[in-house]
PDB file of C-alpha atoms in Angstrom:
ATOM      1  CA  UNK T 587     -32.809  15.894  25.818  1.00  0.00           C
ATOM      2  CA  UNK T 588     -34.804  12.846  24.851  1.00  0.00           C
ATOM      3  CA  UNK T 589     -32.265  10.301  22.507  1.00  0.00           C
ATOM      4  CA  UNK T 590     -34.212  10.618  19.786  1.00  0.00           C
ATOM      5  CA  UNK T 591     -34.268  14.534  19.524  1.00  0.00           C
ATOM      6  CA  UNK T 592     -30.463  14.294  19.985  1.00  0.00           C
ATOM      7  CA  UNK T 593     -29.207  15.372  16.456  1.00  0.00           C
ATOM      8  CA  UNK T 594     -27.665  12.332  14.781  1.00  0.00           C
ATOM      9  CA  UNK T 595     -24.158  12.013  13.029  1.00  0.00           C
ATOM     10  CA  UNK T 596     -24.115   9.390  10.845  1.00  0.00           C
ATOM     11  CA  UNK T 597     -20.864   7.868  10.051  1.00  0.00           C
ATOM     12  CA  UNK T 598     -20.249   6.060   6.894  1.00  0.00           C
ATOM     13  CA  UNK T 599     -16.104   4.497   6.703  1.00  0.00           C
ATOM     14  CA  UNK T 600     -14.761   2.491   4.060  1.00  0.00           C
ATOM     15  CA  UNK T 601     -10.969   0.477   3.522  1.00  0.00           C
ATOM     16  CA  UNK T 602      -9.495   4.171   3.772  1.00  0.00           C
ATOM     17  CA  UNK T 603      -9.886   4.621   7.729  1.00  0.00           C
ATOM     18  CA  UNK T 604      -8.410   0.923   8.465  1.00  0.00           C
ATOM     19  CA  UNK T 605      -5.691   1.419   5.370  1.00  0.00           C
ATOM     20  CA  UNK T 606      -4.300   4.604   8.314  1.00  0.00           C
ATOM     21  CA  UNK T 607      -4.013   1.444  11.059  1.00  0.00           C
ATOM     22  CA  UNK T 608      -1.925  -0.424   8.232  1.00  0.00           C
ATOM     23  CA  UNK T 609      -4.585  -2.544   7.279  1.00  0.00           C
ATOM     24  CA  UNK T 610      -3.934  -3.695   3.744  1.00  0.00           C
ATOM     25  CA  UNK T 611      -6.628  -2.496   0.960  1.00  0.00           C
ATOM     26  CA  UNK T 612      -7.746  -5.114  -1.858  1.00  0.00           C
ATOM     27  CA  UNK T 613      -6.971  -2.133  -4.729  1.00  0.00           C
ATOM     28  CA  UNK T 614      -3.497  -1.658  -3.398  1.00  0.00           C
ATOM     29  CA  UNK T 615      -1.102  -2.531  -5.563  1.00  0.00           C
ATOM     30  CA  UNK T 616       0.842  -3.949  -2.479  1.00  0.00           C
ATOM     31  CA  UNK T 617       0.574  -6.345   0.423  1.00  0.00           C
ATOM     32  CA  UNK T 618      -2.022  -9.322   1.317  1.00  0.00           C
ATOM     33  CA  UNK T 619      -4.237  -8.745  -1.927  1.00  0.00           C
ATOM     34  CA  UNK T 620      -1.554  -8.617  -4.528  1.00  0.00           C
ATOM     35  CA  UNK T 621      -1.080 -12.410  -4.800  1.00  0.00           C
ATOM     36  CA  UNK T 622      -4.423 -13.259  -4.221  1.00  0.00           C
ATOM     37  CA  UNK T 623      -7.039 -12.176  -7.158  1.00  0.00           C
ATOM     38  CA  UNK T 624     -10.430 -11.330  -5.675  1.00  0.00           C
ATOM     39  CA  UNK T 625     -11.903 -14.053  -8.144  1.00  0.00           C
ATOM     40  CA  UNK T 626      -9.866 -16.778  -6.695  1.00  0.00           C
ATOM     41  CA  UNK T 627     -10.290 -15.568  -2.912  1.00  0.00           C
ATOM     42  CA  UNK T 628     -13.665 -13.746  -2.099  1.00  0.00           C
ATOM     43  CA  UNK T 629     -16.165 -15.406  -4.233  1.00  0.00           C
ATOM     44  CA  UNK T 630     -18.853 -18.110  -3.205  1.00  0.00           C
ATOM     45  CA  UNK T 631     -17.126 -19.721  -7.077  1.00  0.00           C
ATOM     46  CA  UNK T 632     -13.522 -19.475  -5.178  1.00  0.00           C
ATOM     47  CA  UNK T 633     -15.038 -21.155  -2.214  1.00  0.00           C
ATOM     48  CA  UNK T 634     -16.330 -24.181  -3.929  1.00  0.00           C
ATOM     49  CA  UNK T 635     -13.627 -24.396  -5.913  1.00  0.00           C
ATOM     50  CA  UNK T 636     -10.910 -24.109  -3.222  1.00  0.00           C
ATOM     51  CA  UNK T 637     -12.241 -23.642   0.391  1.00  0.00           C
ATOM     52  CA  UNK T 638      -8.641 -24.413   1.699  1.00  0.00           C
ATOM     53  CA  UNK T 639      -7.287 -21.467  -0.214  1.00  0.00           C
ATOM     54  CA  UNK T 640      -9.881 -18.955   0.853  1.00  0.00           C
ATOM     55  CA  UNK T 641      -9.668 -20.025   4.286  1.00  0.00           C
ATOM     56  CA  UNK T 642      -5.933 -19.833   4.527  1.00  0.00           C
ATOM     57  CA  UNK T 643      -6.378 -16.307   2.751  1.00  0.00           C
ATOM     58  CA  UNK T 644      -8.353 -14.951   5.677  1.00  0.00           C
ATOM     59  CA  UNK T 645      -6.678 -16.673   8.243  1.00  0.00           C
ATOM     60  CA  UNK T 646      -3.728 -14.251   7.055  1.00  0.00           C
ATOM     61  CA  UNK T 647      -6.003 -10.935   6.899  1.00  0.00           C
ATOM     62  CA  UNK T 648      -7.528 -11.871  10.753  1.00  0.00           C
ATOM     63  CA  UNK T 649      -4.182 -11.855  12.023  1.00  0.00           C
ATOM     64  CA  UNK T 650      -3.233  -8.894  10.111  1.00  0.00           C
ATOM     65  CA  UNK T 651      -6.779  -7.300  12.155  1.00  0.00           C
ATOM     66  CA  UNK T 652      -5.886  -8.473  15.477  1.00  0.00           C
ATOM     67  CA  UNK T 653      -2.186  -6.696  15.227  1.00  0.00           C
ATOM     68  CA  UNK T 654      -3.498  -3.604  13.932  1.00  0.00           C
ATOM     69  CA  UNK T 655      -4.539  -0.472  16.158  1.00  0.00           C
ATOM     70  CA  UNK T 656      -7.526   2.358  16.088  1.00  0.00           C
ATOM     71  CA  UNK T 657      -5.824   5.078  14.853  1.00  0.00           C
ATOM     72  CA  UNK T 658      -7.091   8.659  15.430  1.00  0.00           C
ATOM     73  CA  UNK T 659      -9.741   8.785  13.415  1.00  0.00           C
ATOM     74  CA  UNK T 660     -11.497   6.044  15.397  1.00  0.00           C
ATOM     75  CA  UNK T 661     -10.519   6.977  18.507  1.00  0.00           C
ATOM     76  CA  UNK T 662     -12.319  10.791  17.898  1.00  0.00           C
ATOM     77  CA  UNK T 663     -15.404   9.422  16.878  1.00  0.00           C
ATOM     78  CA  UNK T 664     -15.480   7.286  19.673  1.00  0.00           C
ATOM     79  CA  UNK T 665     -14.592  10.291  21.520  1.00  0.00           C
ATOM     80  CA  UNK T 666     -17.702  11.936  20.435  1.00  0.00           C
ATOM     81  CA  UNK T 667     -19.968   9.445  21.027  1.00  0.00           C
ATOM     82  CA  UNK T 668     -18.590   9.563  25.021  1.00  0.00           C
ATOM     83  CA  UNK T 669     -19.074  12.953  24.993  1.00  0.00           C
ATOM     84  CA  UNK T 670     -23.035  12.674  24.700  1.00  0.00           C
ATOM     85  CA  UNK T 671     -23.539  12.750  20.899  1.00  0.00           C
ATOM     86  CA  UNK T 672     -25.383  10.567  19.121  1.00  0.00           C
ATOM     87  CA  UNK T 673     -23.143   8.273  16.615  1.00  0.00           C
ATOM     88  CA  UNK T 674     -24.028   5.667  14.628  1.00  0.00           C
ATOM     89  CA  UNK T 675     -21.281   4.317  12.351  1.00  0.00           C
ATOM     90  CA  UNK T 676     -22.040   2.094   9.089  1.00  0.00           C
ATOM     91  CA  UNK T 677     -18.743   0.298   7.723  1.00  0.00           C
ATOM     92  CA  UNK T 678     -17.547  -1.757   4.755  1.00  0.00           C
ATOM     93  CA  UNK T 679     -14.384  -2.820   6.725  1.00  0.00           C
ATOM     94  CA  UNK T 680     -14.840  -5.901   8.100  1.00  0.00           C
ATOM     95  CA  UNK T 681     -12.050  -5.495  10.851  1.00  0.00           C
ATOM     96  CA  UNK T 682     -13.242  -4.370  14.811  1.00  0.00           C
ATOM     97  CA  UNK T 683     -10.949  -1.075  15.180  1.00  0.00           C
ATOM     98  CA  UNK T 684     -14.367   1.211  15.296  1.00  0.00           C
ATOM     99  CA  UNK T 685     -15.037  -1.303  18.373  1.00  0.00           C
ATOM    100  CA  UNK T 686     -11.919  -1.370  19.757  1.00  0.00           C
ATOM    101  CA  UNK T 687     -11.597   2.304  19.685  1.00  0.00           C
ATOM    102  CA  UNK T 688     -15.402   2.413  22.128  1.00  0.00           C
ATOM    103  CA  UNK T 689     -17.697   2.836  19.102  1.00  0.00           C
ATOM    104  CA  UNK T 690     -21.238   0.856  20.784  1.00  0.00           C
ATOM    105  CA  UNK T 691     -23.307   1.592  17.222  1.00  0.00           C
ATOM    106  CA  UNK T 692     -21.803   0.131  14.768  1.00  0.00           C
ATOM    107  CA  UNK T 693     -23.046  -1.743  11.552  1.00  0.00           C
ATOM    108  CA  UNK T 694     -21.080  -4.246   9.701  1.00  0.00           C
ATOM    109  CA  UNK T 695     -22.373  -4.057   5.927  1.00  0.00           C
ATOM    110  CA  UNK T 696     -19.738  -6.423   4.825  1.00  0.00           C
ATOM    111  CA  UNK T 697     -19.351  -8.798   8.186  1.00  0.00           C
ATOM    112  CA  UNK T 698     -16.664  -9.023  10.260  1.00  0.00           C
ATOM    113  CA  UNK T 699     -13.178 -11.166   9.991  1.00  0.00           C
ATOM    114  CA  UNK T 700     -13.247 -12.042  13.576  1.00  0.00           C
ATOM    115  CA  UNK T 701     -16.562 -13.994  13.353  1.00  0.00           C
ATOM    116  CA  UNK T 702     -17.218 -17.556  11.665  1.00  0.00           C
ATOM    117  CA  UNK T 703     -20.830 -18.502  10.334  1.00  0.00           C
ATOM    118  CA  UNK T 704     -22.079 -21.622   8.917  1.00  0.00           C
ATOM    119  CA  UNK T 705     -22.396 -22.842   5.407  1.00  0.00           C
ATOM    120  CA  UNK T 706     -25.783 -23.725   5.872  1.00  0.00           C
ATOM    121  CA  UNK T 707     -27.346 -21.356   8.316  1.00  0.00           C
ATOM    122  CA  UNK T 708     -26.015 -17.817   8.169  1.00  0.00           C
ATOM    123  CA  UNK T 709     -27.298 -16.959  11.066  1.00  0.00           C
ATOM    124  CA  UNK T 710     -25.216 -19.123  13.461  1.00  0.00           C
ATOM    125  CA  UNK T 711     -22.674 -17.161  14.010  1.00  0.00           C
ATOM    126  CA  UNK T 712     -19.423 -17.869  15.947  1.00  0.00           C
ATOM    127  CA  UNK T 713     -16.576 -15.235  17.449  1.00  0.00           C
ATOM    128  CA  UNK T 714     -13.169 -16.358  16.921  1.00  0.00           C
ATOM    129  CA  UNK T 715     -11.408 -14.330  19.721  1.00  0.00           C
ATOM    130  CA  UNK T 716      -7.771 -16.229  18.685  1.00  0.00           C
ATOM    131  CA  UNK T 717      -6.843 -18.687  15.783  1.00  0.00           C
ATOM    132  CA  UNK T 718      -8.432 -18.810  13.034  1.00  0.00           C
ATOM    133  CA  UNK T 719     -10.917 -21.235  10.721  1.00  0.00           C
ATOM    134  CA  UNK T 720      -9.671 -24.806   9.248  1.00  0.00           C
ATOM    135  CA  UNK T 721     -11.122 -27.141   7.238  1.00  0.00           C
ATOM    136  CA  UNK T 722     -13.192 -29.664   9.286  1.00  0.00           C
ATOM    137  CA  UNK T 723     -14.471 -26.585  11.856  1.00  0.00           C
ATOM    138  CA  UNK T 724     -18.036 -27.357  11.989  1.00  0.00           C
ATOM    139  CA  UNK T 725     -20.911 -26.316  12.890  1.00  0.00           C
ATOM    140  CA  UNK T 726     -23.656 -27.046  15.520  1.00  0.00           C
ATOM    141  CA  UNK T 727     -25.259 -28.190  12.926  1.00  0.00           C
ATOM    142  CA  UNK T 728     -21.882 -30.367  11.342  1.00  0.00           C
ATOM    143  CA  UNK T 729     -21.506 -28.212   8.357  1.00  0.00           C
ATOM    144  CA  UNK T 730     -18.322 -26.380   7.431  1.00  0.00           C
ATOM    145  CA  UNK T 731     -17.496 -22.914   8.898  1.00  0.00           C
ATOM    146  CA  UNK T 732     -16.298 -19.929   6.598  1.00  0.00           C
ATOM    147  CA  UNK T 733     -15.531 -16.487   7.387  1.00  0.00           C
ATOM    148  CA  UNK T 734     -18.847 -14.367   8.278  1.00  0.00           C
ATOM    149  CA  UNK T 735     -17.888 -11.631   5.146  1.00  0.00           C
ATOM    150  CA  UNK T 736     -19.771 -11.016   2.315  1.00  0.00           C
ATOM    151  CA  UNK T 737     -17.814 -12.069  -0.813  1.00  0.00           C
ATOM    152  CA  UNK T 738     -18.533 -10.531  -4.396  1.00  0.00           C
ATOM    153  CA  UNK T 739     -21.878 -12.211  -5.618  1.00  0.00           C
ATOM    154  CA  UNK T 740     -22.965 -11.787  -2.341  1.00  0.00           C
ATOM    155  CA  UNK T 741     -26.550 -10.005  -0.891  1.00  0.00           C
ATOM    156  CA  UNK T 742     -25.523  -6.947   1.477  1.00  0.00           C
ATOM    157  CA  UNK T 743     -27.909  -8.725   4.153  1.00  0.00           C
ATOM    158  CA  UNK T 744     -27.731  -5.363   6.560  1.00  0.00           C
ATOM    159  CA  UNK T 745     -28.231  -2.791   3.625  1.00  0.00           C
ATOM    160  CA  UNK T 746     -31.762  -2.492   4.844  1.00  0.00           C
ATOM    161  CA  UNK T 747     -31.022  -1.485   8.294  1.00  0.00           C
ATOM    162  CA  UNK T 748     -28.066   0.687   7.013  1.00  0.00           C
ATOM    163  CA  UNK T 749     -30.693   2.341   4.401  1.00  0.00           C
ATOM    164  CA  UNK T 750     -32.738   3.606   7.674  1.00  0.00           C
ATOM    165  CA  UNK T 751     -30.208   4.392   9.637  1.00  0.00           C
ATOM    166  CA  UNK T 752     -28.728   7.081   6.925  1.00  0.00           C
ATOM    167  CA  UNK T 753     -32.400   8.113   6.245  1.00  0.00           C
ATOM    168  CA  UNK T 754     -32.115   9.210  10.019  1.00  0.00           C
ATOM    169  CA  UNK T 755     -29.230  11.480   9.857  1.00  0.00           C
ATOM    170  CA  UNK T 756     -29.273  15.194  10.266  1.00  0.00           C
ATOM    171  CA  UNK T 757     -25.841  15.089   9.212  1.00  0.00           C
ATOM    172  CA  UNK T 758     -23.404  12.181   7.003  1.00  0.00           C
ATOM    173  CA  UNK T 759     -20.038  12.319   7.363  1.00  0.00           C
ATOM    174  CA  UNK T 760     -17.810   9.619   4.893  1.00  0.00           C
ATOM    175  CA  UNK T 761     -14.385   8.920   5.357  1.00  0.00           C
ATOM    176  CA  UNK T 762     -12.025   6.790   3.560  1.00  0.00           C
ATOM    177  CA  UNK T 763     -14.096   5.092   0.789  1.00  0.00           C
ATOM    178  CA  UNK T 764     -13.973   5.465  -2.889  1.00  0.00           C
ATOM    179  CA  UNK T 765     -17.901   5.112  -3.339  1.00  0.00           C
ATOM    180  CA  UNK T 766     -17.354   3.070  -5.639  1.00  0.00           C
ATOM    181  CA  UNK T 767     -18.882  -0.307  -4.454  1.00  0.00           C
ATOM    182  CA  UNK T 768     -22.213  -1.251  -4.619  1.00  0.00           C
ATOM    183  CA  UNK T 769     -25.013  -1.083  -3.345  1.00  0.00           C
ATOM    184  CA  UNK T 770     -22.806   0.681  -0.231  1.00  0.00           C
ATOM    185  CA  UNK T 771     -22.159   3.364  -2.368  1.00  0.00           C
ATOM    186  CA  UNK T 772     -25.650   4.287  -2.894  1.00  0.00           C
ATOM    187  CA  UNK T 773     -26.970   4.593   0.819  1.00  0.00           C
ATOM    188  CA  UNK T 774     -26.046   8.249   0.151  1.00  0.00           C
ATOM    189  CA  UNK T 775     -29.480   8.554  -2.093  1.00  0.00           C
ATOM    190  CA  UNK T 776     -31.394   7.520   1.238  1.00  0.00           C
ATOM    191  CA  UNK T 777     -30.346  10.621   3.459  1.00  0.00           C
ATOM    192  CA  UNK T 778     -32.649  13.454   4.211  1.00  0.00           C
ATOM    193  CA  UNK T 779     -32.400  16.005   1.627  1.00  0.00           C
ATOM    194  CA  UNK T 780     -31.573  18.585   4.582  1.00  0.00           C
ATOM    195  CA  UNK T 781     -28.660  16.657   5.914  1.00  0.00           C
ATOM    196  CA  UNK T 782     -25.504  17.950   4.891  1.00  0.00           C
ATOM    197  CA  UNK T 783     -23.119  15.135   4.013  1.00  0.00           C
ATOM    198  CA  UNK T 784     -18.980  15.718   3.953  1.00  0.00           C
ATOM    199  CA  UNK T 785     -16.650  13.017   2.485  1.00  0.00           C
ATOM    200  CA  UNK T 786     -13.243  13.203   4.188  1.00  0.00           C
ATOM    201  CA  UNK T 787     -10.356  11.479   1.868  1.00  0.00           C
ATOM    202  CA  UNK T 788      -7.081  12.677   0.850  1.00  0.00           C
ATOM    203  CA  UNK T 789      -8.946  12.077  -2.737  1.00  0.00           C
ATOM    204  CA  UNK T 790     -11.632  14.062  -1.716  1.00  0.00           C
ATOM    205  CA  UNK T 791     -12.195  16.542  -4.798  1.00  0.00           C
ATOM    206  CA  UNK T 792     -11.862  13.841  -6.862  1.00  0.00           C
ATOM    207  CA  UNK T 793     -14.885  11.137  -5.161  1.00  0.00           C
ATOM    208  CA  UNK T 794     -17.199  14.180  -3.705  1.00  0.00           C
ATOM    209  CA  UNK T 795     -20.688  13.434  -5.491  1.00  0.00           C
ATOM    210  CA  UNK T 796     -22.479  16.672  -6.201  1.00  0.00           C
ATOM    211  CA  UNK T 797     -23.922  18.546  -3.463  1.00  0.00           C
ATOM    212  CA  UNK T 798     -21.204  17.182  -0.966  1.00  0.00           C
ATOM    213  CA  UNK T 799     -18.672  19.283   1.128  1.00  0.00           C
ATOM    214  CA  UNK T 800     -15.035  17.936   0.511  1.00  0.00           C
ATOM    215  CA  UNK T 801     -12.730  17.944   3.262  1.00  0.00           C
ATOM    216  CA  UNK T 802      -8.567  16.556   1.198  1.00  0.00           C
ATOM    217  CA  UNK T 803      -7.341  15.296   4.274  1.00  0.00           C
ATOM    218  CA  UNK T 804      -6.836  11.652   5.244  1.00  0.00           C
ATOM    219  CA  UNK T 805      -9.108  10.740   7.703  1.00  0.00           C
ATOM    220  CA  UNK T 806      -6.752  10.227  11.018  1.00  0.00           C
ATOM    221  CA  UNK T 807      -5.927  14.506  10.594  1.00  0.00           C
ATOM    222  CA  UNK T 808      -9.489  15.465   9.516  1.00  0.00           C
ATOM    223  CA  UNK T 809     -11.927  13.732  11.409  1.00  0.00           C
ATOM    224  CA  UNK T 810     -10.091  15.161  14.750  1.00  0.00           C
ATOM    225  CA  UNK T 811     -10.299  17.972  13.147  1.00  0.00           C
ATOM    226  CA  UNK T 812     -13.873  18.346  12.605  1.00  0.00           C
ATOM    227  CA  UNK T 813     -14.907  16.640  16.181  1.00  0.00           C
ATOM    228  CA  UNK T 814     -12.919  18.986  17.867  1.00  0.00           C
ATOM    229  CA  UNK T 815     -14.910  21.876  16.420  1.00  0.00           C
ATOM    230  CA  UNK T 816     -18.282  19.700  16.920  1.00  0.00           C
ATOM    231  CA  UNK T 817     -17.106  19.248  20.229  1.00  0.00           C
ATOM    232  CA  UNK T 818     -16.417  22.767  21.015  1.00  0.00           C
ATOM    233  CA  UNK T 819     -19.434  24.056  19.715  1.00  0.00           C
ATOM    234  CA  UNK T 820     -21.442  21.380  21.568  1.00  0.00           C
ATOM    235  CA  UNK T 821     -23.318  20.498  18.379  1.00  0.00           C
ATOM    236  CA  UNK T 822     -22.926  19.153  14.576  1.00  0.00           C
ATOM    237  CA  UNK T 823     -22.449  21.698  12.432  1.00  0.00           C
ATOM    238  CA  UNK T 824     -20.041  22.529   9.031  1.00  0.00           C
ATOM    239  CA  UNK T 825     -17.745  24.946   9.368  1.00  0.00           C
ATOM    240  CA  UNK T 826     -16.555  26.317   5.869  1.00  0.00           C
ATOM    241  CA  UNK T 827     -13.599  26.967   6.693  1.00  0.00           C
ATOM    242  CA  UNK T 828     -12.287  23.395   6.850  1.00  0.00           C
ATOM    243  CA  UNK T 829     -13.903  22.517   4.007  1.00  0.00           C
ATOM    244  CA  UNK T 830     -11.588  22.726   0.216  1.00  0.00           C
TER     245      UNK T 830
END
């Protein structure tokens, strides 16, 4: 069947699917974020003010990244997507465990850790595959380097792209986000009214917006779950029983 007749799962993850690979969460109340308010540390104001700081800050989170592991939930998705569905997966986490785990579509909303950009030309882009960033890393074009992440204050730059790719799904699956940050939050508004859409968190029945299936489980037990039905079945559907 031609690709684009292939239905499409699209995959929306937030901080809850890395938080499963021990990847610290800013609204933890534990860990890297706790000393570090999000004022002083992901703000273009923080980086003016203190670039060292900031730098130093995300040094410590890209190592945290590089020593952390897909956990199940990535790995099934990936799974999928080897098994001749069509995935695309939209993420607020910044970290590479979707890529790590074989996910090929994957969009960044918030940028990625393991990447440095310059300070004058965003799109100059740089992979850091060890170290990290230190004051006086340049650009080609002698400017300072900072992390490629969008701090608070920031334009989503991909929302666009992530807006069509949702508006393309015949089914939305969430997992592990809060929907509580925007404009993220709101790509749900752009899927086809036809699509169902399930949010998988242990919080589940608390986040579900109207008009979406709940599924209380933390995402590395119930995405398995449902790919190993969709994977059975040889197609996406939602089987009610799994759902609370």
């Amino acid at each position: 069947m031609a690709e684009q007749r292939r239905p499409h799962l699209v995959v929306f993850t937030g901080s809850g699917i890395s938080a499963e690979s021990g990847i610290q969460t800013f609204r933890a109340n534990d860990g890297l974020w706790a000393d570090h308010p999000i004022e002083a540390v992901a703000t273009p104001e923080a980086w003016r003010r203190d670039p060292r700081r900031v730098l130093e800050f995300y040094n410590t989170r890209r190592a945290q990244v590089r020593r952390a592991r897909p956990n199940a939930a990535h790995k099934a998705l990936a799974e999928l997507e080897k098994r001749g569905f069509r995935v695309s997966i939209i993420t607020q986490n910044i970290d590479d465990l979707h890529e790590r785990a074989g996910s090929r579509n994957v969009l960044h909303l918030h940028g990625e850790i393991l990447k440095a950009r310059s300070t004058v030309d965003a799109r100059m882009q740089y992979r850091l595959p060890r170290g990290g960033i230190e004051l006086g890393d340049i650009c080609d074009k002698g400017s300072q380097l900072r992390p490629d992440v969008v701090w608070f204050g920031e334009s989503v730059s991909h929302f666009a792209e992530a807006c069509e790719i949702v508006g393309e799904a015949d089914l939305l699956l969430v997992v592990g986000t809060s929907l509580a940050v925007m404009p993220a939050a709101s790509l749900l508004d752009h899927a086809p009214l036809e699509a169902p859409c399930v949010l998988v968190d242990p919080d589940a029945e608390s986040l579900s917006p109207p008009g979406v299936a709940r599924l209380s489980q933390p995402a590395g037990r119930g995405v398995p779950q449902l790919v190993r039905h969709w994977t059975r079945e040889g197609r996406l559907w939602m089987p009610e029983t799994l759902i609370d």
